[in-house]
DNA sequence: GCCCTCATGTAATAAGTTACATGATTGA
DNA sequence: TCAATCATGTAACTTATTACATGAGGGC
């Protein structure tokens, strides 16, 4: 069937119930965005495409005079999502970390400057930890993933703190 | 000065000495690619742009009848790199992990299927560990970063293994 | 009245990958 | 001689972000 990776984010979010494009963006922003982000510029065109393929179905759902279009999964959409969940072929693991890049090239820097980079990197992860802690605890599988995220960013925060310490001692 | 993020990869690699575009790609592929990748489609045009700006300087450097163009940092290029290293403003931290995305939506799956996803994710990190272990041990700051990478992927491999175990026990 | 949130959408741009074309050298 | 590696480059495509335009409803 060949769907774009972000298409599955939408299908997955629609499994939770009928959603508007706006809803989906809100959901993404407080859940998957830490390991899979999506912008309006992707979501709205993708919704159109998924409807044309018959994987989702949209219907006008105005609130007062406020125009809204809410989407729901079709049976085909359910199947497409299930199939994707069961076939972990495309195992995308990408990372871009400008702090590590800087540190990689930092041999020309005084150790104190390198330590400052490590410190900033650690704080950045500590920020994510605080954000995740304040998110309403989810249920089911999403809890497992949130716990992973918390452990992950805590570990990174600690490890960068250790790196900072090591760099300070030359 | 506003350079593209990948431009700094090139400047950084040129600090190690005169390099061709091909050399830079090889260097990236066995070092920064784990946290900052770059393709030929980026490298060659970027080399042209950096030369136009006067940050690097290229010269024909044929090996036999084989055409080569080797680049070196100019004083301006040195300065641009140093300035970027010292100002950790743009702290990019991006991650895309299709395994976590699948697990996030996996509540509809039998636990055994979810466990399989966690297992595949763990193995993927274990593969990276093996790759990093086989890379020639670098010197200086790059060693610090490699050690971080090793610890990082080891931790992820362990944590996914633990998740797999938890999922198997329902 | 004004600002914030809800809500949809698009255009411009940036960023990056893949695939291909081209051609020389080296080593089995 | 044939495959692999060295070496440069571009075109087409995909993917994603940013910024903007538009407009309604709710609360102060």
Tab-separated table of N, CA, C and O in Angstrom, chain A residues 10-130:
chain	number	residue	atom	x	y	z
A	10	UNK	N	-1.264	9.574	11.708
A	10	UNK	CA	-2.663	9.986	11.591
A	10	UNK	C	-3.591	8.800	11.803
A	10	UNK	O	-4.532	8.871	12.599
A	11	UNK	N	-3.314	7.707	11.128
A	11	UNK	CA	-4.145	6.518	11.304
A	11	UNK	C	-4.161	6.094	12.777
A	11	UNK	O	-5.211	5.777	13.330
A	12	UNK	N	-3.000	6.108	13.390
A	12	UNK	CA	-2.910	5.713	14.790
A	12	UNK	C	-3.716	6.618	15.692
A	12	UNK	O	-4.426	6.159	16.600
A	13	UNK	N	-3.645	7.912	15.443
A	13	UNK	CA	-4.381	8.858	16.277
A	13	UNK	C	-5.891	8.711	16.060
A	13	UNK	O	-6.679	8.920	16.987
A	14	UNK	N	-6.269	8.340	14.857
A	14	UNK	CA	-7.698	8.164	14.573
A	14	UNK	C	-8.246	6.891	15.214
A	14	UNK	O	-9.449	6.774	15.449
A	15	UNK	N	-7.362	5.965	15.525
A	15	UNK	CA	-7.822	4.769	16.233
A	15	UNK	C	-8.372	5.160	17.610
A	15	UNK	O	-9.253	4.495	18.146
A	16	UNK	N	-7.865	6.232	18.156
A	16	UNK	CA	-8.338	6.691	19.462
A	16	UNK	C	-9.735	7.313	19.374
A	16	UNK	O	-10.345	7.624	20.388
A	17	UNK	N	-10.220	7.524	18.160
A	17	UNK	CA	-11.549	8.118	17.986
A	17	UNK	C	-11.543	9.175	16.902
A	17	UNK	O	-10.484	9.548	16.386
A	18	UNK	N	-12.700	9.670	16.581
A	18	UNK	CA	-12.875	10.689	15.548
A	18	UNK	C	-12.095	11.954	15.906
A	18	UNK	O	-12.159	12.408	17.045
A	19	UNK	N	-11.317	12.485	14.949
A	19	UNK	CA	-10.492	13.664	15.234
A	19	UNK	C	-10.476	14.635	14.056
A	19	UNK	O	-10.534	14.197	12.905
A	20	UNK	N	-10.328	15.894	14.360
A	20	UNK	CA	-10.063	16.893	13.325
A	20	UNK	C	-8.555	17.001	13.127
A	20	UNK	O	-7.779	16.488	13.942
A	21	UNK	N	-8.137	17.674	12.055
A	21	UNK	CA	-6.716	17.897	11.822
A	21	UNK	C	-6.083	18.612	13.001
A	21	UNK	O	-4.962	18.293	13.419
A	22	UNK	N	-6.814	19.553	13.516
A	22	UNK	CA	-6.344	20.323	14.667
A	22	UNK	C	-6.142	19.422	15.891
A	22	UNK	O	-5.127	19.496	16.571
A	23	UNK	N	-7.128	18.572	16.131
A	23	UNK	CA	-7.023	17.604	17.236
A	23	UNK	C	-5.764	16.752	17.110
A	23	UNK	O	-5.042	16.535	18.083
A	24	UNK	N	-5.547	16.245	15.897
A	24	UNK	CA	-4.413	15.354	15.669
A	24	UNK	C	-3.108	16.065	15.987
A	24	UNK	O	-2.232	15.512	16.649
A	25	UNK	N	-3.025	17.314	15.545
A	25	UNK	CA	-1.823	18.094	15.833
A	25	UNK	C	-1.608	18.248	17.345
A	25	UNK	O	-0.481	18.121	17.834
A	26	UNK	N	-2.684	18.510	18.090
A	26	UNK	CA	-2.565	18.639	19.542
A	26	UNK	C	-2.091	17.330	20.169
A	26	UNK	O	-1.221	17.324	21.032
A	27	UNK	N	-2.698	16.234	19.717
A	27	UNK	CA	-2.329	14.916	20.248
A	27	UNK	C	-0.856	14.614	19.980
A	27	UNK	O	-0.135	14.173	20.880
A	28	UNK	N	-0.431	14.861	18.745
A	28	UNK	CA	0.962	14.615	18.386
A	28	UNK	C	1.886	15.438	19.272
A	28	UNK	O	2.884	14.929	19.791
A	29	UNK	N	1.497	16.709	19.479
A	29	UNK	CA	2.376	17.617	20.211
A	29	UNK	C	2.565	17.235	21.669
A	29	UNK	O	3.520	17.675	22.302
A	30	UNK	N	1.642	16.461	22.212
A	30	UNK	CA	1.905	16.019	23.584
A	30	UNK	C	2.108	14.515	23.695
A	30	UNK	O	1.902	13.946	24.761
A	31	UNK	N	2.482	13.907	22.611
A	31	UNK	CA	2.796	12.477	22.728
A	31	UNK	C	3.932	12.067	21.784
A	31	UNK	O	5.092	12.070	22.183
A	32	UNK	N	3.611	11.774	20.549
A	32	UNK	CA	4.629	11.205	19.668
A	32	UNK	C	5.727	12.175	19.262
A	32	UNK	O	6.761	11.748	18.766
A	33	UNK	N	5.499	13.460	19.459
A	33	UNK	CA	6.462	14.415	18.912
A	33	UNK	C	7.902	14.191	19.370
A	33	UNK	O	8.847	14.599	18.705
A	34	UNK	N	8.065	13.525	20.506
A	34	UNK	CA	9.414	13.296	21.017
A	34	UNK	C	10.184	12.276	20.184
A	34	UNK	O	11.402	12.254	20.211
A	35	UNK	N	9.451	11.452	19.455
A	35	UNK	CA	10.134	10.499	18.569
A	35	UNK	C	9.545	10.484	17.174
A	35	UNK	O	10.049	9.790	16.303
A	36	UNK	N	8.480	11.297	16.962
A	36	UNK	CA	7.918	11.414	15.608
A	36	UNK	C	7.018	12.636	15.528
A	36	UNK	O	5.871	12.597	15.963
A	37	UNK	N	7.518	13.712	14.971
A	37	UNK	CA	6.778	14.968	14.912
A	37	UNK	C	5.938	15.058	13.649
A	37	UNK	O	6.117	14.281	12.705
A	38	UNK	N	5.010	16.006	13.630
A	38	UNK	CA	4.203	16.271	12.436
A	38	UNK	C	3.683	17.699	12.514
A	38	UNK	O	3.281	18.161	13.580
A	39	UNK	N	3.708	18.395	11.373
A	39	UNK	CA	3.248	19.781	11.326
A	39	UNK	C	1.931	19.865	10.557
A	39	UNK	O	1.553	18.931	9.852
A	40	UNK	N	1.241	20.996	10.691
A	40	UNK	CA	0.014	21.209	9.929
A	40	UNK	C	0.251	21.020	8.439
A	40	UNK	O	-0.591	20.475	7.728
A	41	UNK	N	1.391	21.499	7.995
A	41	UNK	CA	1.736	21.397	6.588
A	41	UNK	C	1.808	19.970	6.080
A	41	UNK	O	1.748	19.728	4.874
A	42	UNK	N	1.942	19.022	7.007
A	42	UNK	CA	1.890	17.617	6.617
A	42	UNK	C	0.499	17.046	6.846
A	42	UNK	O	-0.008	16.281	6.037
A	43	UNK	N	-0.059	17.412	7.985
A	43	UNK	CA	-1.303	16.763	8.427
A	43	UNK	C	-2.475	17.015	7.478
A	43	UNK	O	-3.124	16.067	7.029
A	44	UNK	N	-2.719	18.270	7.126
A	44	UNK	CA	-3.902	18.563	6.312
A	44	UNK	C	-3.831	17.937	4.922
A	44	UNK	O	-4.797	17.294	4.487
A	45	UNK	N	-2.726	18.096	4.204
A	45	UNK	CA	-2.663	17.422	2.902
A	45	UNK	C	-2.758	15.897	3.028
A	45	UNK	O	-3.387	15.244	2.199
A	46	UNK	N	-2.158	15.367	4.080
A	46	UNK	CA	-2.180	13.913	4.267
A	46	UNK	C	-3.591	13.415	4.535
A	46	UNK	O	-3.982	12.339	4.053
A	47	UNK	N	-4.361	14.187	5.287
A	47	UNK	CA	-5.757	13.811	5.548
A	47	UNK	C	-6.525	13.701	4.234
A	47	UNK	O	-7.298	12.763	4.026
A	48	UNK	N	-6.291	14.670	3.363
A	48	UNK	CA	-6.937	14.641	2.054
A	48	UNK	C	-6.564	13.373	1.283
A	48	UNK	O	-7.427	12.683	0.744
A	49	UNK	N	-5.276	13.098	1.257
A	49	UNK	CA	-4.794	11.931	0.526
A	49	UNK	C	-5.343	10.627	1.077
A	49	UNK	O	-5.753	9.743	0.321
A	50	UNK	N	-5.377	10.521	2.398
A	50	UNK	CA	-5.868	9.292	3.024
A	50	UNK	C	-7.359	9.098	2.753
A	50	UNK	O	-7.833	7.973	2.613
A	51	UNK	N	-8.075	10.215	2.666
A	51	UNK	CA	-9.510	10.087	2.370
A	51	UNK	C	-9.703	9.618	0.927
A	51	UNK	O	-10.534	8.750	0.654
A	52	UNK	N	-8.902	10.173	0.007
A	52	UNK	CA	-8.999	9.751	-1.392
A	52	UNK	C	-8.711	8.253	-1.557
A	52	UNK	O	-9.313	7.593	-2.396
A	53	UNK	N	-7.793	7.753	-0.745
A	53	UNK	CA	-7.485	6.327	-0.799
A	53	UNK	C	-8.507	5.477	-0.060
A	53	UNK	O	-8.402	4.258	-0.037
A	54	UNK	N	-9.416	6.126	0.633
A	54	UNK	CA	-10.457	5.380	1.328
A	54	UNK	C	-10.038	4.808	2.664
A	54	UNK	O	-10.704	3.932	3.214
A	55	UNK	N	-8.917	5.290	3.212
A	55	UNK	CA	-8.464	4.762	4.506
A	55	UNK	C	-9.101	5.499	5.674
A	55	UNK	O	-9.153	4.977	6.794
A	56	UNK	N	-9.536	6.714	5.431
A	56	UNK	CA	-10.259	7.472	6.456
A	56	UNK	C	-11.460	8.128	5.779
A	56	UNK	O	-11.524	8.210	4.549
A	57	UNK	N	-12.376	8.582	6.608
A	57	UNK	CA	-13.571	9.203	6.089
A	57	UNK	C	-13.830	10.475	6.884
A	57	UNK	O	-13.883	10.439	8.110
A	58	UNK	N	-13.990	11.583	6.174
A	58	UNK	CA	-14.227	12.854	6.849
A	58	UNK	C	-15.668	13.287	6.702
A	58	UNK	O	-16.331	12.935	5.740
A	59	UNK	N	-16.141	14.046	7.688
A	59	UNK	CA	-17.496	14.585	7.613
A	59	UNK	C	-17.504	15.945	8.284
A	59	UNK	O	-16.795	16.164	9.269
A	60	UNK	N	-18.293	16.862	7.714
A	60	UNK	CA	-18.447	18.185	8.319
A	60	UNK	C	-19.009	18.002	9.719
A	60	UNK	O	-19.913	17.197	9.930
A	61	UNK	N	-18.438	18.731	10.657
A	61	UNK	CA	-18.833	18.566	12.053
A	61	UNK	C	-18.686	19.908	12.759
A	61	UNK	O	-17.884	20.063	13.674
A	62	UNK	N	-19.483	20.911	12.304
A	62	UNK	CA	-19.301	22.268	12.800
A	62	UNK	C	-19.675	22.403	14.276
A	62	UNK	O	-20.580	21.713	14.757
A	63	UNK	N	-18.943	23.248	14.964
A	63	UNK	CA	-19.291	23.615	16.339
A	63	UNK	C	-19.804	25.046	16.281
A	63	UNK	O	-19.007	25.977	16.162
A	64	UNK	N	-21.096	25.227	16.352
A	64	UNK	CA	-21.667	26.557	16.155
A	64	UNK	C	-21.399	26.965	14.714
A	64	UNK	O	-21.565	26.176	13.799
A	65	UNK	N	-20.943	28.173	14.502
A	65	UNK	CA	-20.641	28.622	13.146
A	65	UNK	C	-19.214	28.299	12.764
A	65	UNK	O	-18.701	28.766	11.750
A	66	UNK	N	-18.558	27.523	13.613
A	66	UNK	CA	-17.146	27.228	13.381
A	66	UNK	C	-16.992	25.954	12.562
A	66	UNK	O	-17.335	24.868	13.012
A	67	UNK	N	-16.452	26.145	11.391
A	67	UNK	CA	-16.279	25.041	10.461
A	67	UNK	C	-15.290	24.000	11.005
A	67	UNK	O	-14.198	24.361	11.456
A	68	UNK	N	-15.651	22.751	10.936
A	68	UNK	CA	-14.780	21.661	11.384
A	68	UNK	C	-14.990	20.455	10.480
A	68	UNK	O	-16.072	20.255	9.932
A	69	UNK	N	-13.935	19.688	10.327
A	69	UNK	CA	-14.085	18.442	9.576
A	69	UNK	C	-13.434	17.335	10.396
A	69	UNK	O	-12.237	17.354	10.642
A	70	UNK	N	-14.246	16.397	10.830
A	70	UNK	CA	-13.751	15.322	11.685
A	70	UNK	C	-13.594	14.046	10.865
A	70	UNK	O	-14.424	13.740	10.012
A	71	UNK	N	-12.509	13.345	11.137
A	71	UNK	CA	-12.193	12.134	10.370
A	71	UNK	C	-12.276	10.896	11.257
A	71	UNK	O	-12.009	10.957	12.468
A	72	UNK	N	-12.612	9.786	10.600
A	72	UNK	CA	-12.651	8.495	11.297
A	72	UNK	C	-11.995	7.445	10.413
A	72	UNK	O	-11.955	7.589	9.192
A	73	UNK	N	-11.457	6.409	11.037
A	73	UNK	CA	-10.866	5.297	10.298
A	73	UNK	C	-11.947	4.497	9.582
A	73	UNK	O	-13.005	4.242	10.145
A	74	UNK	N	-11.674	4.085	8.357
A	74	UNK	CA	-12.537	3.107	7.701
A	74	UNK	C	-11.987	1.712	8.010
A	74	UNK	O	-10.919	1.582	8.619
A	75	UNK	N	-12.708	0.690	7.577
A	75	UNK	CA	-12.226	-0.683	7.778
A	75	UNK	C	-10.875	-0.864	7.085
A	75	UNK	O	-9.959	-1.485	7.640
A	76	UNK	N	-10.741	-0.297	5.891
A	76	UNK	CA	-9.475	-0.381	5.145
A	76	UNK	C	-8.349	0.317	5.923
A	76	UNK	O	-7.220	-0.158	5.942
A	77	UNK	N	-8.691	1.432	6.543
A	77	UNK	CA	-7.705	2.164	7.331
A	77	UNK	C	-7.237	1.344	8.524
A	77	UNK	O	-6.033	1.291	8.831
A	78	UNK	N	-8.179	0.712	9.205
A	78	UNK	CA	-7.854	-0.189	10.314
A	78	UNK	C	-6.860	-1.248	9.863
A	78	UNK	O	-5.846	-1.487	10.511
A	79	UNK	N	-7.189	-1.869	8.717
A	79	UNK	CA	-6.345	-2.942	8.203
A	79	UNK	C	-4.944	-2.437	7.884
A	79	UNK	O	-3.946	-3.086	8.213
A	80	UNK	N	-4.877	-1.277	7.232
A	80	UNK	CA	-3.580	-0.718	6.855
A	80	UNK	C	-2.730	-0.466	8.097
A	80	UNK	O	-1.526	-0.739	8.113
A	81	UNK	N	-3.376	0.058	9.136
A	81	UNK	CA	-2.654	0.329	10.383
A	81	UNK	C	-2.168	-0.966	11.027
A	81	UNK	O	-0.992	-1.084	11.399
A	82	UNK	N	-3.051	-1.935	11.126
A	82	UNK	CA	-2.681	-3.219	11.729
A	82	UNK	C	-1.533	-3.877	10.978
A	82	UNK	O	-0.606	-4.413	11.583
A	83	UNK	N	-1.618	-3.805	9.659
A	83	UNK	CA	-0.585	-4.441	8.851
A	83	UNK	C	0.770	-3.781	9.107
A	83	UNK	O	1.789	-4.451	9.253
A	84	UNK	N	0.748	-2.461	9.172
A	84	UNK	CA	1.986	-1.731	9.421
A	84	UNK	C	2.554	-2.053	10.809
A	84	UNK	O	3.761	-2.244	10.983
A	85	UNK	N	1.654	-2.156	11.794
A	85	UNK	CA	2.106	-2.451	13.157
A	85	UNK	C	2.774	-3.821	13.229
A	85	UNK	O	3.742	-4.010	13.954
A	86	UNK	N	2.262	-4.749	12.431
A	86	UNK	CA	2.753	-6.124	12.526
A	86	UNK	C	3.991	-6.392	11.687
A	86	UNK	O	4.588	-7.465	11.813
A	87	UNK	N	4.357	-5.470	10.809
A	87	UNK	CA	5.515	-5.723	9.934
A	87	UNK	C	6.613	-4.701	10.150
A	87	UNK	O	6.713	-3.723	9.423
A	88	UNK	N	7.446	-4.934	11.140
A	88	UNK	CA	8.496	-3.953	11.471
A	88	UNK	C	9.649	-4.029	10.484
A	88	UNK	O	10.777	-4.317	10.842
A	89	UNK	N	9.353	-3.747	9.212
A	89	UNK	CA	10.413	-3.756	8.211
A	89	UNK	C	11.146	-2.424	8.216
A	89	UNK	O	12.344	-2.360	8.368
A	90	UNK	N	10.369	-1.355	8.012
A	90	UNK	CA	11.016	-0.053	7.936
A	90	UNK	C	11.348	0.415	9.343
A	90	UNK	O	10.557	0.986	10.040
A	91	UNK	N	12.551	0.080	9.781
A	91	UNK	CA	12.966	0.472	11.126
A	91	UNK	C	13.814	1.738	11.053
A	91	UNK	O	15.029	1.691	10.990
A	92	UNK	N	13.128	2.846	11.011
A	92	UNK	CA	13.788	4.144	10.953
A	92	UNK	C	14.328	4.518	12.328
A	92	UNK	O	13.573	4.516	13.302
A	93	UNK	N	15.612	4.803	12.391
A	93	UNK	CA	16.171	5.350	13.618
A	93	UNK	C	17.109	6.469	13.232
A	93	UNK	O	18.219	6.226	12.773
A	94	UNK	N	16.612	7.682	13.369
A	94	UNK	CA	17.410	8.834	12.983
A	94	UNK	C	17.610	9.731	14.170
A	94	UNK	O	16.740	9.881	15.008
A	95	UNK	N	18.770	10.347	14.197
A	95	UNK	CA	19.066	11.257	15.283
A	95	UNK	C	19.875	12.408	14.726
A	95	UNK	O	20.753	12.188	13.897
A	96	UNK	N	19.568	13.597	15.146
A	96	UNK	CA	20.385	14.753	14.818
A	96	UNK	C	20.577	15.521	16.109
A	96	UNK	O	19.628	16.001	16.701
A	97	UNK	N	21.815	15.587	16.538
A	97	UNK	CA	22.110	16.248	17.803
A	97	UNK	C	23.269	17.206	17.593
A	97	UNK	O	24.414	16.797	17.458
A	98	UNK	N	22.948	18.494	17.581
A	98	UNK	CA	23.986	19.490	17.311
A	98	UNK	C	24.991	19.571	18.458
A	98	UNK	O	26.134	19.992	18.255
A	99	UNK	N	24.580	19.176	19.662
A	99	UNK	CA	25.508	19.203	20.791
A	99	UNK	C	26.618	18.161	20.586
A	99	UNK	O	27.807	18.462	20.771
A	100	UNK	N	26.237	16.955	20.178
A	100	UNK	CA	27.235	15.917	19.929
A	100	UNK	C	28.134	16.317	18.770
A	100	UNK	O	29.338	16.056	18.787
A	101	UNK	N	27.540	16.958	17.764
A	101	UNK	CA	28.335	17.407	16.628
A	101	UNK	C	29.384	18.425	17.081
A	101	UNK	O	30.556	18.338	16.729
A	102	UNK	N	28.955	19.375	17.888
A	102	UNK	CA	29.906	20.367	18.403
A	102	UNK	C	31.005	19.690	19.219
A	102	UNK	O	32.185	19.983	19.071
A	103	UNK	N	30.594	18.794	20.105
A	103	UNK	CA	31.573	18.128	20.964
A	103	UNK	C	32.568	17.314	20.132
A	103	UNK	O	33.749	17.238	20.469
A	104	UNK	N	32.068	16.737	19.046
A	104	UNK	CA	32.930	15.943	18.176
A	104	UNK	C	34.082	16.789	17.627
A	104	UNK	O	35.206	16.318	17.481
A	105	UNK	N	33.776	18.041	17.340
A	105	UNK	CA	34.782	18.935	16.745
A	105	UNK	C	35.441	19.842	17.777
A	105	UNK	O	36.176	20.756	17.409
A	106	UNK	N	35.191	19.618	19.055
A	106	UNK	CA	35.562	20.589	20.070
A	106	UNK	C	36.995	20.464	20.553
A	106	UNK	O	37.384	21.134	21.503
A	107	UNK	N	37.801	19.619	19.896
A	107	UNK	CA	39.160	19.424	20.396
A	107	UNK	C	39.976	20.721	20.343
A	107	UNK	O	40.943	20.868	21.072
A	108	UNK	N	39.554	21.658	19.505
A	108	UNK	CA	40.278	22.931	19.424
A	108	UNK	C	39.831	23.908	20.512
A	108	UNK	O	40.408	24.975	20.672
A	109	UNK	N	38.799	23.518	21.235
A	109	UNK	CA	38.240	24.421	22.257
A	109	UNK	C	38.888	24.193	23.617
A	109	UNK	O	39.290	23.081	23.936
A	110	UNK	N	38.958	25.238	24.455
A	110	UNK	CA	39.359	25.009	25.841
A	110	UNK	C	38.347	24.073	26.498
A	110	UNK	O	37.150	24.181	26.222
A	111	UNK	N	38.835	23.158	27.367
A	111	UNK	CA	37.938	22.172	27.987
A	111	UNK	C	36.722	22.804	28.647
A	111	UNK	O	35.654	22.209	28.659
A	112	UNK	N	36.876	24.008	29.169
A	112	UNK	CA	35.745	24.656	29.837
A	112	UNK	C	34.613	24.923	28.851
A	112	UNK	O	33.433	24.779	29.186
A	113	UNK	N	34.969	25.300	27.608
A	113	UNK	CA	33.947	25.539	26.590
A	113	UNK	C	33.251	24.245	26.195
A	113	UNK	O	32.033	24.210	26.007
A	114	UNK	N	34.045	23.193	26.079
A	114	UNK	CA	33.448	21.891	25.762
A	114	UNK	C	32.514	21.465	26.887
A	114	UNK	O	31.413	20.955	26.640
A	115	UNK	N	32.945	21.705	28.125
A	115	UNK	CA	32.107	21.347	29.278
A	115	UNK	C	30.785	22.111	29.232
A	115	UNK	O	29.722	21.570	29.581
A	116	UNK	N	30.827	23.350	28.764
A	116	UNK	CA	29.601	24.153	28.674
A	116	UNK	C	28.622	23.545	27.667
A	116	UNK	O	27.404	23.565	27.875
A	117	UNK	N	29.144	23.013	26.588
A	117	UNK	CA	28.278	22.364	25.599
A	117	UNK	C	27.602	21.140	26.216
A	117	UNK	O	26.396	20.942	26.090
A	118	UNK	N	28.407	20.327	26.909
A	118	UNK	CA	27.856	19.136	27.557
A	118	UNK	C	26.792	19.523	28.580
A	118	UNK	O	25.753	18.866	28.704
A	119	UNK	N	27.052	20.614	29.276
A	119	UNK	CA	26.108	21.068	30.289
A	119	UNK	C	24.778	21.469	29.661
A	119	UNK	O	23.708	21.075	30.116
A	120	UNK	N	24.850	22.258	28.576
A	120	UNK	CA	23.640	22.682	27.867
A	120	UNK	C	22.863	21.471	27.351
A	120	UNK	O	21.626	21.431	27.422
A	121	UNK	N	23.606	20.487	26.849
A	121	UNK	CA	22.953	19.284	26.321
A	121	UNK	C	22.214	18.544	27.436
A	121	UNK	O	21.077	18.096	27.263
A	122	UNK	N	22.869	18.428	28.588
A	122	UNK	CA	22.239	17.752	29.720
A	122	UNK	C	20.978	18.469	30.170
A	122	UNK	O	19.945	17.842	30.440
A	123	UNK	N	21.032	19.783	30.198
A	123	UNK	CA	19.865	20.566	30.632
A	123	UNK	C	18.696	20.408	29.677
A	123	UNK	O	17.535	20.383	30.096
A	124	UNK	N	19.033	20.326	28.424
A	124	UNK	CA	18.014	20.141	27.397
A	124	UNK	C	17.241	18.841	27.660
A	124	UNK	O	16.019	18.796	27.577
A	125	UNK	N	17.966	17.780	28.017
A	125	UNK	CA	17.285	16.514	28.321
A	125	UNK	C	16.503	16.612	29.627
A	125	UNK	O	15.406	16.062	29.739
A	126	UNK	N	17.053	17.340	30.589
A	126	UNK	CA	16.338	17.526	31.856
A	126	UNK	C	15.023	18.269	31.621
A	126	UNK	O	14.009	17.982	32.266
A	127	UNK	N	15.046	19.213	30.675
A	127	UNK	CA	13.816	19.921	30.310
A	127	UNK	C	12.757	18.960	29.779
A	127	UNK	O	11.587	19.052	30.133
A	128	UNK	N	13.196	18.070	28.914
A	128	UNK	CA	12.252	17.092	28.349
A	128	UNK	C	11.666	16.231	29.460
A	128	UNK	O	10.464	15.948	29.480
A	129	UNK	N	12.518	15.838	30.416
A	129	UNK	CA	12.032	15.037	31.540
A	129	UNK	C	10.921	15.783	32.273
A	129	UNK	O	9.845	15.225	32.535
A	130	UNK	N	11.160	17.061	32.560
A	130	UNK	CA	10.133	17.850	33.254
A	130	UNK	C	8.846	17.923	32.436
A	130	UNK	O	7.742	17.813	32.980
